[in-house]
Structure formats: C-alpha cells, structure tokens
XYZ file of C-alpha atoms in Angstrom:
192
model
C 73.836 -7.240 -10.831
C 71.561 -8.131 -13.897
C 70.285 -11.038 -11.629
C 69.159 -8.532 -9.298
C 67.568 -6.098 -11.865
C 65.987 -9.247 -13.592
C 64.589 -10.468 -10.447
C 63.297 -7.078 -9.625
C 61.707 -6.818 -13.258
C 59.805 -10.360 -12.363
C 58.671 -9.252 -9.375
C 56.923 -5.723 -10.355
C 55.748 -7.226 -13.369
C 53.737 -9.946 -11.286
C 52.652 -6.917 -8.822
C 51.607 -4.941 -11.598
C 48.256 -6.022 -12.332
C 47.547 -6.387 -8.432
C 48.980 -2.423 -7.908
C 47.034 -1.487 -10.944
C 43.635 0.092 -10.338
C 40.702 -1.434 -12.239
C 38.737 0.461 -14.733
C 34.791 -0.210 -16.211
C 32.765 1.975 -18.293
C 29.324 2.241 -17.053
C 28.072 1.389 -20.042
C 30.006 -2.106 -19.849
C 27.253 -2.440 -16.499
C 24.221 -1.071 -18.075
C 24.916 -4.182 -21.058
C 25.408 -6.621 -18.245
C 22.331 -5.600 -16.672
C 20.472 -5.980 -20.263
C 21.769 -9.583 -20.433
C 20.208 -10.116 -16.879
C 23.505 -11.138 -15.313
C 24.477 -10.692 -11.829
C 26.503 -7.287 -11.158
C 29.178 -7.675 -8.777
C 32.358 -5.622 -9.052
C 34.703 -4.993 -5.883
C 37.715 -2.526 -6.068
C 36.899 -0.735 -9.343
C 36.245 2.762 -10.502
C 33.099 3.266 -12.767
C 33.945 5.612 -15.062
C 30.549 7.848 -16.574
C 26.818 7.970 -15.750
C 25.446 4.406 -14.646
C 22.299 5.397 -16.182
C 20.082 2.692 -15.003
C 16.670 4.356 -16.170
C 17.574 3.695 -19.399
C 17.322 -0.394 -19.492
C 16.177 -2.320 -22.309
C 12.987 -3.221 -20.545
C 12.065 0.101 -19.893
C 8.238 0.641 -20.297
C 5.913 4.027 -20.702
C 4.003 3.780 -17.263
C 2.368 7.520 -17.930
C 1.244 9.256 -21.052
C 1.406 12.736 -20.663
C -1.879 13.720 -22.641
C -2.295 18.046 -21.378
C 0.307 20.603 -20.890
C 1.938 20.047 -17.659
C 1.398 16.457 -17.243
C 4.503 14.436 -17.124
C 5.182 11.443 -19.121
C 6.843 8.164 -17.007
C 8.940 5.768 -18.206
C 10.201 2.808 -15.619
C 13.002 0.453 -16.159
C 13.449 -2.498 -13.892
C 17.138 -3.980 -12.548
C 16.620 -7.619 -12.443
C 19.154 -8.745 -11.348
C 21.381 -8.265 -7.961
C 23.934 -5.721 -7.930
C 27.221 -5.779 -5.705
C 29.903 -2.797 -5.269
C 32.406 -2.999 -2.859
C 34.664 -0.425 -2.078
C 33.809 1.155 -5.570
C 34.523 4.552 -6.925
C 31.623 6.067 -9.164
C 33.305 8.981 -11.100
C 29.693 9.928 -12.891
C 26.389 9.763 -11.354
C 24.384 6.855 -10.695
C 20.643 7.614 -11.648
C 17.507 5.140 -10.942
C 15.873 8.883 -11.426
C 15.835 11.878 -13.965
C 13.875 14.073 -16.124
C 14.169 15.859 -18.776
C 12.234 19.550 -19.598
C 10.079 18.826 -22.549
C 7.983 22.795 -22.383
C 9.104 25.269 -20.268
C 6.924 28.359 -19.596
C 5.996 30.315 -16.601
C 3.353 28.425 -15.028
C 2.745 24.920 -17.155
C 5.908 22.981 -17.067
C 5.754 19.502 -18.993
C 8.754 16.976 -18.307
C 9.764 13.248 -18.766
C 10.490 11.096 -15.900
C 12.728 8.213 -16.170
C 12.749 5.947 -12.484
C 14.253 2.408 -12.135
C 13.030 0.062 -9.680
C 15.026 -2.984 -8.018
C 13.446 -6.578 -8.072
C 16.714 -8.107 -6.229
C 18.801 -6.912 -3.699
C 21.149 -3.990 -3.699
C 24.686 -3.740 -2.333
C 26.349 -0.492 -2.299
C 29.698 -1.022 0.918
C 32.322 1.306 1.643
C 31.662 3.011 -2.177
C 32.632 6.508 -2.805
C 29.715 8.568 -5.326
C 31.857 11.635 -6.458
C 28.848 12.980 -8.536
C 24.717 12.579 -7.923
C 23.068 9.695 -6.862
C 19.237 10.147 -7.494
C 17.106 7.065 -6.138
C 14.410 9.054 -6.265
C 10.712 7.203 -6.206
C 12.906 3.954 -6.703
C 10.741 0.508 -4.972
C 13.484 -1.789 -3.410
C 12.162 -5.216 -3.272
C 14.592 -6.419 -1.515
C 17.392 -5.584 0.686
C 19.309 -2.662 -0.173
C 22.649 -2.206 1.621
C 24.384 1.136 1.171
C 26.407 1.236 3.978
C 29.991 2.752 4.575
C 29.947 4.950 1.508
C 30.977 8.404 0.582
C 28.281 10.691 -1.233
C 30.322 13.519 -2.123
C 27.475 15.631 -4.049
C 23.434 15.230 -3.988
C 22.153 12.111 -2.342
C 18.057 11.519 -3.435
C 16.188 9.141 -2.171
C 12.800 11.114 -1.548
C 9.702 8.659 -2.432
C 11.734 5.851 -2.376
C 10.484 2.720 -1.264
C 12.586 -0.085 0.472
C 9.956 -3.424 1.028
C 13.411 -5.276 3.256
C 15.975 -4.197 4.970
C 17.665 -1.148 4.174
C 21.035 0.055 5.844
C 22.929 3.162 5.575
C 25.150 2.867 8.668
C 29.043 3.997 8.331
C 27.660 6.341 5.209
C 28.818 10.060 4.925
C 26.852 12.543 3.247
C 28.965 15.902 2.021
C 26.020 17.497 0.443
C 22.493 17.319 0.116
C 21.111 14.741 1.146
C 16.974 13.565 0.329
C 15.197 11.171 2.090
C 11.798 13.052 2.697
C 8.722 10.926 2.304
C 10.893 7.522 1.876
C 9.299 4.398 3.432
C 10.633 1.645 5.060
C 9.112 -1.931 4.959
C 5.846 0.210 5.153
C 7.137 2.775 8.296
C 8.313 6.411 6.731
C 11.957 7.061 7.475
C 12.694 9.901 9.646
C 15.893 11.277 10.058
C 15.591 11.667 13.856
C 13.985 8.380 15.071
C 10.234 9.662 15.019
C-alpha cells in the first residue's frame, strides 16, 4: 500500500507543474519589451492591463498648444510579439486617452498610441477586457487569428503595411475597424 500511495505522490508531483496553469503580470511584458527582447508566451494568462503606450521610448509627437487640441504621445514595440492560446484578463491598449479639460464644447485630451515595427502574433487568444489598436501602424504582419474578444475590439485608423489575418476570430461585442487600411486598400467588412 505505501508503494502505491508513494508512487502516486511521484507521479502528480511530476504532473503538477504540467496541470498547473501559468501566470505573468503584464508588467513582467511591458519590462521585456523595454529590454527589446522578443515576446513569445504560449499557454499563459496575462494578468492586468498590457499597457503598451506606455514604453520607455515613448515620444511627444503633438503639443497641444489651444484649448481643445490634443496632445500625442507614441511608443514603439520593437520587437516581435507571440501569444498563443493566451488568456488576457486586463486590456491590452496600443491606444488611450485621458480627459485633461472637460467643458461643453472645448474638450482637451491626451492620446497615448503604440505602433509595431515587427510582426504581431495574436492565435487562438481569448481578450476578456478591451483591446484598443486604435490608429496603431503595423509594419509587419500582424496575425490575430482564432481569438476570442469578449468586450470592445478597436482597430479604427489602424494601419497594417503586410499581411493581416483575423480568420477563426470571434467578436462578442463591439467591434471597430472603420477607416483601417490594409497594405494601402481600406478594410471593409463586407468585401467592397
């Protein structure tokens, strides 16, 4: 008998770590960004915002200089990013703003975008919060293909210069793609 319950100790303690659901804080992705290494995670749930407007090369593109102009700042993701079969608890913004005056008619903000200088790989990923893309440039190929997007999807003004592919993906809410271009054709829900 205890050679049983030892052998059946050994054996769930060698499943364990392959039963066990990996973890990373977004934060852990926004600092490997920041070093410019390669992002590639399969299998894992990314737990808060992956904030990637917020980069350490992020640059003031716009000076907001009269009431209602906007001020623009741009980060830049160097490097390639990989998720496979991911789960994003938070959002994941290469867009946001922020309400700087508020008033009735003049409304002055700050706009935070992040571009992509290599290629993107979002497969079979689920987003349980946002995902704002919004007036993002993909200079390369940007894959987002089999995924869930459980709340908003925005990806209005964004520009993909290679292939982009969003077969397999499943959109439960909004979803944005209005004025988006595509290796220099607009992208049009229905074909046109």
């Amino acid at each position: 008998m205890k050679a049983i319950l030892l052998s059946l100790l050994v054996a769930f303690t060698a499943l364990a770590p392959a039963l066990a659901q990996k973890t990373i804080d977004a934060k852990d992705i926004i600092a490997q960004i920041n070093r410019k290494q390669s992002v590639s995670y399969q299998n894992v749930t990314i737990n808060g915002d992956l904030d990637l407007t917020n980069l350490a090369n992020r640059k003031e593109v716009r000076e907001g200089f009269w009431k209602g102009d906007s001020e623009q700042f741009l980060s830049v993701v160097e490097v390639p990013l990989s998720f496979k079969n991911c789960t994003f608890t938070g959002k994941v913004l290469a867009y946001r703003t922020e309400d700087q005056d508020r008033r009735i008619i003049k409304v002055s903000n700050i706009v935070y975008n992040a571009d992509f200088a290599e290629a993107v790989t979002f497969d079979g990923c689920q987003f349980e919060n946002d995902a704002a893309f919004k007036y993002s440039l993909f200079s390369q190929r940007a894959i987002f293909t089999n995924n869930t997007f459980r709340d908003g999807a925005l990806f209005k003004y964004s520009k993909f210069r290679d292939e982009a592919d969003f077969s397999g993906s499943t959109f439960r809410d909004y979803a944005d793609f209005k004025y988006t271009t595509l290796d220099g054709r607009k992208f049009s829900p229905n074909g046109r």
